[in-house]
Coordinates of C-alpha atoms and ligand atoms in Angstrom, one line a residue:
M1 CA 46.1 -7.9 22.7
T2 CA 43.6 -10.6 22.8
Q3 CA 40.6 -9.4 24.0
Q4 CA 37.0 -11.3 25.0
R5 CA 33.6 -10.1 25.8
N6 CA 31.8 -9.5 28.5
P7 CA 28.6 -10.2 28.6
Q8 CA 27.9 -8.1 32.1
N9 CA 28.4 -4.7 30.5
D10 CA 24.5 -3.7 28.8
R11 CA 25.2 -0.4 28.2
R12 CA 28.3 -1.0 25.6
R13 CA 29.1 -4.0 26.0
F14 CA 32.4 -3.5 27.5
L15 CA 35.6 -5.2 26.9
K16 CA 38.1 -7.0 29.1
I17 CA 41.4 -6.8 28.4
T18 CA 42.8 -10.1 29.0
S19 CA 46.4 -9.2 27.8
A20 CA 49.5 -7.3 28.9
T21 CA 51.8 -4.6 28.0
A22 CA 55.5 -5.4 26.8
G23 CA 56.9 -3.6 30.3
S24 CA 55.0 -1.8 33.2
F25 CA 52.2 0.2 33.3
L26 CA 53.1 4.3 34.5
I27 CA 50.0 5.2 37.0
L28 CA 49.6 9.0 37.6
G29 CA 47.0 11.7 38.1
T30 CA 46.4 14.8 38.8
K31 CA 46.0 15.9 42.9
A32 CA 42.4 14.9 43.7
S33 CA 40.4 17.8 44.2
G34 CA 38.1 16.3 46.5
G35 CA 35.5 14.1 44.0
I36 CA 34.0 14.4 40.3
K37 CA 31.7 17.6 41.1
G38 CA 29.2 16.5 37.4
A39 CA 25.7 15.3 36.9
N40 CA 25.2 11.6 35.9
D41 CA 24.8 12.4 32.6
R42 CA 28.6 13.9 32.8
V43 CA 30.7 12.6 29.7
R44 CA 34.2 10.8 30.6
I45 CA 36.8 10.8 28.2
A46 CA 40.0 10.0 27.7
V47 CA 43.0 11.7 25.4
A48 CA 45.5 8.9 23.5
G49 CA 48.4 11.1 22.3
L50 CA 49.5 15.1 23.9
N51 CA 52.4 15.8 22.7
G52 CA 50.9 18.3 20.1
R53 CA 47.2 17.5 18.4
G54 CA 46.0 16.5 21.6
Q55 CA 46.6 19.3 23.2
S56 CA 43.7 21.2 21.3
H57 CA 42.2 17.7 22.0
L58 CA 41.8 18.6 25.6
S59 CA 41.1 22.4 25.6
G60 CA 37.9 21.1 22.9
W61 CA 36.8 18.7 25.7
M62 CA 37.2 20.9 28.6
G63 CA 35.5 23.3 27.1
S64 CA 32.9 21.6 26.4
E65 CA 29.2 21.4 29.4
N66 CA 29.6 18.7 31.1
T67 CA 32.9 17.0 30.6
E68 CA 35.7 15.6 31.9
V69 CA 38.9 14.3 30.8
A70 CA 39.1 11.1 32.9
Y71 CA 42.2 9.2 31.9
A72 CA 45.8 11.4 30.0
I73 CA 47.6 8.5 28.1
D74 CA 50.8 8.9 26.5
P75 CA 54.1 6.4 26.5
D76 CA 56.6 9.2 27.0
D77 CA 57.1 9.9 31.0
K78 CA 57.2 13.3 30.4
V79 CA 54.8 14.5 27.7
L80 CA 52.5 12.5 29.9
A81 CA 53.8 13.8 33.4
R82 CA 53.8 17.4 31.6
G83 CA 49.9 16.9 30.2
L84 CA 48.8 16.0 33.1
K85 CA 49.8 19.1 35.0
G86 CA 49.0 21.6 31.9
I87 CA 45.5 19.6 33.0
E88 CA 45.5 20.2 36.4
S89 CA 46.6 24.0 36.4
R90 CA 43.9 24.6 33.9
T91 CA 41.2 23.0 35.7
T92 CA 41.9 23.8 39.5
G93 CA 42.2 20.5 39.9
S94 CA 37.7 20.2 39.3
F95 CA 39.3 17.2 37.7
N96 CA 40.0 13.8 38.4
T97 CA 42.1 12.6 35.4
R98 CA 44.3 9.5 35.4
G99 CA 47.4 9.7 34.3
V100 CA 48.2 6.4 32.1
A101 CA 50.8 4.8 29.7
D102 CA 49.2 2.6 27.6
F103 CA 45.4 3.1 26.7
R104 CA 44.1 -0.2 27.2
E105 CA 43.5 1.3 30.9
A106 CA 42.0 3.4 30.3
L107 CA 39.1 1.0 28.0
D108 CA 39.1 -1.1 30.7
D109 CA 36.8 0.9 33.1
P110 CA 33.7 0.9 32.5
S111 CA 32.8 4.8 33.9
L112 CA 34.7 5.5 30.7
D113 CA 32.6 6.7 28.2
A114 CA 35.2 7.9 24.7
I115 CA 38.6 8.1 23.5
S116 CA 39.9 10.3 22.2
V117 CA 43.4 9.9 20.1
A118 CA 45.7 12.3 18.8
T119 CA 49.0 10.1 18.3
P120 CA 50.3 9.1 15.3
N121 CA 49.1 7.8 12.1
H122 CA 50.0 3.9 12.9
W123 CA 47.9 3.7 15.5
H124 CA 44.4 5.4 14.9
S125 CA 42.5 2.2 13.5
L126 CA 43.8 -0.3 16.3
I127 CA 42.3 2.6 19.2
T128 CA 39.0 2.5 17.1
I129 CA 38.6 -0.6 17.0
R130 CA 39.7 -1.9 20.4
A131 CA 37.7 1.4 21.1
A132 CA 34.8 0.7 20.0
Q133 CA 34.9 -3.6 20.8
A134 CA 35.2 -2.1 24.7
G135 CA 32.0 0.1 23.8
K136 CA 32.9 3.9 23.8
H137 CA 32.5 6.0 21.4
V138 CA 35.5 6.9 19.1
Y139 CA 37.3 10.6 18.4
V140 CA 39.7 10.1 16.2
E141 CA 42.1 12.3 14.5
K142 CA 42.9 12.2 10.8
P143 CA 43.4 9.6 9.3
M144 CA 41.2 7.4 10.3
S145 CA 43.6 4.4 8.9
H146 CA 47.1 4.0 8.1
D147 CA 46.3 1.6 5.6
V148 CA 43.3 0.5 3.7
V149 CA 42.4 -3.1 5.8
E150 CA 41.9 -1.8 9.0
G151 CA 39.9 1.3 8.0
R152 CA 37.2 -1.5 7.1
V153 CA 37.8 -3.8 10.6
A154 CA 37.7 0.0 12.3
V155 CA 34.1 0.9 10.1
E156 CA 32.3 -2.3 10.6
A157 CA 34.0 -2.2 14.7
Q158 CA 31.6 0.8 14.6
K159 CA 29.1 -0.7 12.7
K160 CA 28.3 -3.2 15.3
Y161 CA 29.5 -2.2 18.5
G162 CA 27.5 1.2 17.7
V163 CA 29.4 3.1 19.0
V164 CA 30.2 7.0 17.7
V165 CA 32.8 7.4 15.8
Q166 CA 34.0 11.3 14.7
H167 CA 36.6 11.7 12.4
G168 CA 39.3 14.3 13.2
T169 CA 38.2 16.1 10.3
Q170 CA 36.5 18.9 11.2
R171 CA 35.7 21.0 8.1
R172 CA 33.2 18.2 8.7
S173 CA 31.5 20.4 11.1
D174 CA 31.4 22.9 8.8
A175 CA 27.5 24.3 7.6
G176 CA 29.0 26.3 4.5
I177 CA 31.3 23.4 2.7
A178 CA 28.1 21.2 3.6
G179 CA 26.1 23.7 1.8
L180 CA 28.3 23.7 -1.3
H181 CA 28.0 20.5 -1.3
E182 CA 24.5 20.0 -1.0
A183 CA 23.8 22.2 -3.7
L184 CA 26.1 20.4 -6.2
K185 CA 24.6 17.0 -5.3
S186 CA 21.4 18.9 -5.9
G187 CA 21.4 19.8 -9.8
K188 CA 21.1 23.5 -8.3
L189 CA 24.8 24.4 -9.8
P190 CA 26.5 22.7 -13.3
R191 CA 27.6 18.3 -12.2
L192 CA 31.2 19.1 -10.7
K193 CA 33.9 17.0 -13.4
I194 CA 36.4 17.5 -10.8
A195 CA 37.2 17.9 -6.6
Y196 CA 40.9 19.4 -6.6
G197 CA 42.6 19.1 -3.2
Y198 CA 45.5 21.3 -2.3
C199 CA 48.1 20.5 0.4
C200 CA 50.6 22.9 -0.6
K201 CA 52.1 24.5 2.6
P202 CA 56.0 24.6 3.3
R203 CA 57.9 22.4 5.1
G204 CA 61.7 21.9 5.9
G205 CA 63.7 18.4 5.9
I206 CA 64.2 17.0 9.1
G207 CA 68.6 15.8 8.4
N208 CA 69.7 12.4 9.3
K209 CA 69.5 11.0 12.8
E210 CA 71.6 8.1 14.0
V211 CA 69.7 4.6 15.1
G212 CA 70.2 4.0 18.7
T213 CA 67.9 3.2 22.2
P214 CA 65.0 4.9 22.3
P215 CA 65.1 7.2 25.8
P216 CA 64.7 5.9 29.2
N217 CA 62.0 8.2 29.7
L218 CA 59.8 7.0 25.9
N219 CA 58.1 3.2 26.6
W220 CA 59.3 2.5 22.7
E221 CA 56.9 -0.9 22.9
M222 CA 53.6 0.9 23.3
W223 CA 54.7 4.1 20.6
K224 CA 55.6 1.3 18.0
G225 CA 52.4 -0.3 18.8
P226 CA 51.2 -2.4 15.6
A227 CA 53.7 -0.2 13.4
V228 CA 56.9 -3.0 12.6
I229 CA 60.0 -0.8 12.7
D230 CA 63.4 -2.6 13.1
Q231 CA 65.4 0.4 14.8
Y232 CA 65.0 3.2 16.6
H233 CA 66.1 6.8 15.4
G234 CA 65.3 10.0 17.0
N235 CA 63.5 11.0 13.8
Y236 CA 60.3 9.2 14.7
H237 CA 58.8 11.2 17.3
P238 CA 58.4 13.7 17.9
Y239 CA 55.7 14.7 14.5
N240 CA 58.6 13.0 11.9
W241 CA 56.9 10.2 11.7
H242 CA 54.7 11.3 9.3
W243 CA 57.8 10.9 7.1
F244 CA 58.1 7.4 7.6
W245 CA 55.7 4.6 5.2
E246 CA 55.5 2.3 7.8
T247 CA 54.4 5.1 10.8
G248 CA 52.8 8.3 8.3
N249 CA 51.2 8.5 5.2
G250 CA 52.8 11.7 4.2
D251 CA 51.3 15.1 3.5
L252 CA 49.4 13.7 1.3
N253 CA 47.2 12.2 4.3
N254 CA 47.9 14.6 6.6
Q255 CA 47.5 18.2 5.8
G256 CA 46.0 16.4 3.2
T257 CA 43.3 14.1 4.8
H258 CA 41.2 17.0 5.4
Q259 CA 41.5 18.2 1.2
L260 CA 41.2 15.0 0.0
D261 CA 38.2 14.0 3.1
V262 CA 36.0 17.5 1.7
A263 CA 37.1 16.7 -2.0
R264 CA 35.5 13.5 -1.9
W265 CA 32.6 14.6 0.4
A266 CA 31.8 16.9 -2.8
I267 CA 31.6 13.2 -5.2
D268 CA 28.1 12.3 -6.0
D269 CA 26.8 10.3 -2.6
D270 CA 26.5 7.2 -4.7
Q271 CA 29.8 6.5 -5.6
T272 CA 31.9 5.1 -2.4
H273 CA 35.4 4.4 -4.0
P274 CA 37.7 5.1 -7.1
V275 CA 38.2 2.8 -10.0
R276 CA 41.3 4.1 -10.6
A277 CA 44.4 5.8 -8.7
M278 CA 47.6 7.2 -9.9
A279 CA 50.4 9.6 -9.1
I280 CA 53.7 11.4 -9.4
G281 CA 56.3 13.5 -7.2
G282 CA 59.6 13.2 -5.6
R283 CA 61.4 14.0 -2.5
F284 CA 62.8 17.5 -4.3
Q285 CA 66.1 19.6 -2.4
W286 CA 66.0 18.2 0.6
D287 CA 68.7 15.4 1.4
D288 CA 67.0 13.9 4.6
Q289 CA 66.2 10.6 6.0
G290 CA 62.0 11.1 5.4
E291 CA 60.3 9.0 3.4
T292 CA 57.4 10.2 2.0
P293 CA 56.9 12.5 -1.9
N294 CA 57.2 16.8 -0.8
T295 CA 55.9 17.2 -3.9
M296 CA 53.0 15.2 -5.7
F297 CA 50.4 15.3 -8.4
A298 CA 47.7 13.3 -7.7
M299 CA 44.7 11.5 -9.5
A300 CA 42.0 9.3 -8.5
E301 CA 38.9 7.9 -11.2
Y302 CA 34.9 7.3 -9.3
P303 CA 32.7 4.9 -10.9
N304 CA 30.5 7.6 -12.7
G305 CA 33.7 9.5 -14.1
Q306 CA 34.0 12.1 -11.6
M307 CA 37.3 12.3 -10.4
V308 CA 39.9 14.1 -7.9
F309 CA 42.6 15.9 -8.6
F310 CA 45.5 16.8 -5.5
N311 CA 48.3 18.9 -5.3
V312 CA 51.2 18.5 -2.4
R313 CA 54.0 21.2 -2.1
N314 CA 56.2 21.1 0.3
V315 CA 59.3 22.5 -0.7
N316 CA 60.1 26.0 0.1
Y317 CA 60.9 29.3 -1.5
K318 CA 60.9 32.6 -2.0
G319 CA 58.0 33.3 -3.5
Y320 CA 55.6 30.2 -1.9
K321 CA 52.0 30.2 -2.5
N322 CA 50.3 28.5 -0.2
Q323 CA 47.6 26.3 -0.6
V324 CA 45.4 24.3 1.6
Y325 CA 41.9 24.5 0.2
N326 CA 40.0 22.9 -2.2
E327 CA 38.7 23.7 -5.9
Y328 CA 35.7 22.5 -8.1
Y329 CA 35.5 21.8 -11.5
L330 CA 32.6 22.0 -13.1
E331 CA 31.0 19.5 -16.4
D332 CA 30.1 23.3 -18.3
G333 CA 33.8 24.8 -17.6
S334 CA 32.9 26.9 -14.6
V335 CA 35.8 26.8 -11.3
I336 CA 34.2 28.0 -7.7
T337 CA 37.0 28.5 -5.0
G338 CA 37.0 29.6 -1.8
E339 CA 36.3 28.1 1.8
G340 CA 32.9 28.9 3.8
R341 CA 32.9 31.9 1.2
Y342 CA 32.5 30.5 -2.7
K343 CA 32.9 32.6 -5.0
I344 CA 32.4 30.9 -8.7
L345 CA 33.9 32.0 -12.0
R346 CA 32.1 30.8 -15.4
P347 CA 32.9 30.1 -18.7
G348 CA 33.5 33.9 -21.1
A349 CA 33.1 35.7 -17.2
K350 CA 36.1 38.8 -16.7
A351 CA 35.6 38.0 -13.2
P352 CA 34.3 35.6 -10.3
E353 CA 31.0 36.0 -9.1
D354 CA 30.1 35.6 -5.1
L355 CA 27.5 32.1 -4.9
K356 CA 25.1 32.3 -1.9
L357 CA 24.1 29.1 -0.7
E358 CA 21.9 27.9 1.3
K359 CA 23.8 26.1 4.7
G360 CA 24.0 22.3 4.8
Q361 CA 23.0 19.9 7.0
V362 CA 25.6 19.1 9.9
T363 CA 25.1 18.5 13.9
P364 CA 25.7 22.1 15.5
G365 CA 28.4 23.1 18.1
G366 CA 32.0 22.7 15.8
N367 CA 33.6 19.5 15.8
W368 CA 34.0 19.1 19.8
K369 CA 31.0 20.0 20.8
S370 CA 29.3 18.1 17.9
F371 CA 30.5 15.2 19.1
I372 CA 29.7 15.0 22.9
A373 CA 26.2 15.7 21.4
A374 CA 26.1 12.5 18.7
V375 CA 27.9 10.5 22.7
R376 CA 25.6 12.4 24.6
A377 CA 22.6 11.1 23.0
N378 CA 23.9 7.8 22.2
D379 CA 23.5 8.2 18.3
P380 CA 26.7 7.3 15.6
K381 CA 24.6 9.2 13.0
M382 CA 25.1 12.4 14.4
A383 CA 28.6 11.8 14.7
N384 CA 29.4 15.3 11.4
G385 CA 32.7 12.7 9.6
N386 CA 31.1 9.5 10.5
A387 CA 33.0 5.6 9.7
L388 CA 32.9 5.1 6.6
D389 CA 33.2 9.1 5.1
A390 CA 36.3 8.5 7.2
H391 CA 37.1 5.2 4.5
Y392 CA 36.3 6.6 2.0
G393 CA 38.0 9.9 2.2
C394 CA 41.6 7.9 3.9
V395 CA 41.5 5.6 0.8
L396 CA 41.7 8.2 -1.3
G397 CA 45.0 8.9 -0.2
H398 CA 46.5 5.2 0.6
L399 CA 45.6 4.7 -3.1
M400 CA 46.9 7.4 -5.0
N401 CA 50.8 6.6 -2.1
N402 CA 50.3 3.1 -3.4
S403 CA 50.3 4.6 -7.1
Y404 CA 53.2 7.1 -6.0
R405 CA 55.1 3.7 -3.8
L406 CA 55.3 1.6 -6.7
G407 CA 57.1 4.0 -9.3
H408 CA 60.0 4.6 -11.1
E409 CA 61.7 7.5 -11.9
V410 CA 62.0 9.6 -15.1
P411 CA 64.1 12.9 -15.5
F412 CA 62.3 15.6 -13.9
S413 CA 59.9 17.3 -17.5
A414 CA 56.8 18.2 -18.1
E415 CA 56.9 15.2 -20.2
A416 CA 57.5 12.9 -17.1
G417 CA 53.5 13.1 -16.3
Q418 CA 51.4 9.8 -18.3
F419 CA 48.1 10.5 -17.7
G420 CA 46.2 9.4 -20.5
D421 CA 44.4 11.5 -23.1
N422 CA 43.0 13.1 -20.0
E423 CA 44.2 17.0 -21.0
D424 CA 43.3 18.6 -17.6
A425 CA 45.5 16.4 -16.0
Q426 CA 48.1 16.7 -17.9
T427 CA 47.6 21.0 -17.8
H428 CA 47.5 21.1 -13.9
F429 CA 50.8 18.9 -13.3
N430 CA 52.1 20.9 -16.2
K431 CA 51.4 24.0 -13.3
L432 CA 53.3 21.7 -10.3
H433 CA 56.7 21.0 -12.8
E434 CA 57.2 25.1 -13.9
V435 CA 56.9 26.4 -9.9
M436 CA 59.2 22.8 -9.0
R437 CA 61.7 24.5 -11.7
D438 CA 61.4 27.6 -12.3
G439 CA 60.4 27.9 -8.2
V440 CA 61.9 25.6 -6.4
G441 CA 64.8 25.8 -9.2
V442 CA 65.1 21.7 -9.2
P443 CA 67.8 20.6 -11.3
E444 CA 67.1 19.6 -14.4
S445 CA 69.5 16.1 -13.1
A446 CA 66.8 15.5 -10.6
K447 CA 64.2 13.0 -11.4
Y448 CA 59.9 12.0 -10.9
T449 CA 58.7 9.0 -9.8
V450 CA 55.8 8.3 -11.5
G451 CA 53.5 5.8 -10.5
P452 CA 51.2 3.5 -12.9
M453 CA 48.0 3.3 -12.8
L454 CA 46.6 0.8 -10.4
N455 CA 43.4 -0.3 -10.8
F456 CA 40.8 -1.3 -8.0
D457 CA 37.3 -2.6 -6.9
P458 CA 35.2 -1.0 -4.9
E459 CA 33.5 -3.9 -4.4
T460 CA 36.3 -6.0 -2.8
E461 CA 38.1 -2.7 -2.1
R462 CA 41.1 -4.5 -3.7
H463 CA 43.2 -3.7 -6.8
T464 CA 43.0 -5.9 -9.9
G465 CA 45.1 -5.9 -13.0
D466 CA 48.2 -4.7 -13.8
H467 CA 50.8 -4.2 -11.0
A468 CA 47.8 -5.1 -8.2
D469 CA 49.9 -8.2 -6.8
Q470 CA 52.5 -5.4 -5.6
A471 CA 50.1 -3.0 -5.1
N472 CA 48.1 -5.1 -2.9
V473 CA 50.9 -5.8 -1.0
L474 CA 50.2 -2.5 0.5
L475 CA 46.6 -2.3 1.0
K476 CA 48.0 -4.0 4.6
D477 CA 50.7 -2.9 6.5
P478 CA 52.5 -6.2 8.5
N479 CA 51.3 -5.3 12.7
N480 CA 53.7 -6.6 15.5
P481 CA 52.2 -9.8 16.9
E482 CA 51.1 -7.9 20.1
F483 CA 49.3 -5.6 18.5
Q484 CA 47.8 -7.3 15.7
I485 CA 45.0 -5.6 13.6
P486 CA 41.3 -7.7 13.7
T487 CA 39.9 -9.2 10.6
V488 CA 36.7 -8.5 10.0
S489 CA 35.4 -12.0 11.6
E490 CA 37.0 -11.7 14.3
L491 CA 35.2 -8.8 15.5
Ligands
NDP501 N1 43.0 17.8 12.7 C1 43.4 18.7 13.1 O1 43.3 19.7 12.6 C2 45.1 18.0 13.4 C3 45.0 16.8 13.4 N2 46.6 16.5 13.9 C4 46.4 14.6 13.6 O2 46.8 14.8 15.5 C5 48.0 14.0 15.5 C6 48.6 13.5 15.7 O3 50.0 14.9 15.0 P1 51.0 15.9 16.5 O4 50.2 16.0 17.8 O5 51.0 16.5 16.0 O6 52.1 14.6 16.5 P2 53.1 14.3 18.1 O7 53.9 13.0 17.2 O8 53.6 15.5 17.9 O9 52.5 13.5 19.6 C7 51.5 12.7 19.5 C8 51.1 12.0 20.4 O10 51.3 10.6 20.1 C9 52.1 10.0 21.5 N3 51.3 8.9 21.5 C10 52.5 7.5 20.8 N4 51.7 6.5 20.6 C11 51.0 6.7 21.8 C12 50.2 5.6 22.1 N5 50.1 4.3 21.7 N6 49.1 5.6 23.0 C13 49.3 7.5 23.1 N7 50.1 8.0 23.3 C14 50.7 7.7 22.5 C15 53.4 10.6 21.8 O11 53.8 10.2 21.6 P3 55.8 10.6 22.3 O12 55.4 12.2 23.3 O13 56.6 10.1 22.6 O14 55.7 10.7 21.0 C16 52.9 12.0 21.1 O15 53.0 12.6 22.4 C17 48.0 13.2 14.5 O16 47.5 11.8 14.0 C18 47.7 14.3 13.5 O17 47.3 13.6 12.0 C19 48.0 16.5 14.0 C20 47.4 18.8 13.9 C21 45.8 18.6 13.4
NHF502 O1 51.3 20.4 9.9 C1 50.1 20.1 10.4 C2 49.4 21.1 11.1 O2 47.9 20.5 10.7 C3 47.6 19.7 10.1 C4 46.4 19.5 10.2 O3 45.7 18.9 10.0 C5 48.1 18.7 10.9 O4 48.0 17.2 10.4 C6 49.7 18.5 10.4 O5 50.0 17.8 11.5

């Protein structure tokens, strides 16, 4: 996937894409409607990935003023045709949307302003990087990166080409959450000790599917892209790619990316990455093909001593408690809960009290309209959840996952956690363990996977110390030759 700079494009340094994809391009189109009606400042956006979240992207852009979906992109003929039909019926033919299997074709169009990415995770950084090089603004779904190294390249590409990159962490557009974090950082509230994220939503196993040949409607090379996958099986798509390491990041960096990002956002502004991270968990009860854990307790520590704790719990059971939110443990012993409408339980108090806070600073309009406003203003600073914040939030999860992936099995017991002298971590892990033992009914014969405490250097973005050699391998996925992530110096 080689690209060369085209100096003729002054506005966005459009890059001509020189390499062709394997296989032929599929070009479809919605019914032409007598031409584009919008004024010159109409934002023309491409949507990549049309199956699930891509539908929300389409609705978001269709609900934004003077914005046209110029391209619909999907490597699956059937999904693409269905997507185009939906666009046509929702816009009564007023868009002139082109359907393509290969995003590079959209990036090749000088009249395109932006691309929104709702593909599986292994594509997010590469499309972001190539779009930035082509001078296109990017709305990229969470997690912006599938590994640590590609996330950094995406950050540098955004900086170099000056495009807007907004991360699909829509809580970044919530002025209520921004207000709480501003209050925590300004000293109006007691100092934050632990930012705790929960991703506890019930899910089920995915069974086992035989390896075989991809269906004829799927351009498998374009689906795989940068991910090295030995053999196709039907469990990769749609959606269940989340539970395989080469394409997904488990629920920690799936649903959990939202809560990881909120937790990291609450940490002091001068902190970038944690210096230590570890995780313990397992894939309990489901006898299936999935690789990522359905249960996890993880912790990370920043250079200033502030911590992030995280809890993933997906195994359903009678009495399941849904927890998809954040909590804030403060140094004076207070605990803040609630999202948007916060309550604080102060030490010694019998009940929590309402926390009345000023709204914080965000670009207004919610996640979709704020992005369009930033694109129209050509101002990357207006992004609610910019590339750098996206990187820091995603890396937090990647480091926890790295620890888990290097873990060893120990008996399923409350003593399994190895948190040094961190009593808070032991207390919170014990709560998870009790739910898994008493609620879910995980048998004593089961095993936890306990990851090592990994050290990380926030400057070099490399693991250091014990286990560094193995952990550094996990910082960068292998890529297929045609879809290599460029290095920063190649940008
Ligand atoms: N912010 C939010 O609240 C949410 C965010 N998301 C994020 O959105 C992303 C998509 O998730 P979801 O829709 O659930 O996943 P799906 O698997 O349902 O959809 C992904 C789509 O992308 C297509 N695709 C694969 N490769 C490419 C490519 N190279 N170019 C264009 N399209 C491609 C897939 O093709 P095929 O049909 O062949 O599989 C599929 O249609 C994820 O990263 C997820 O984290 C998801 C839900 C909510
Ligand atoms: O299951 C899901 C629904 O909510 C999440 C919100 O981002 C998705 O990413 C996830 O795949």
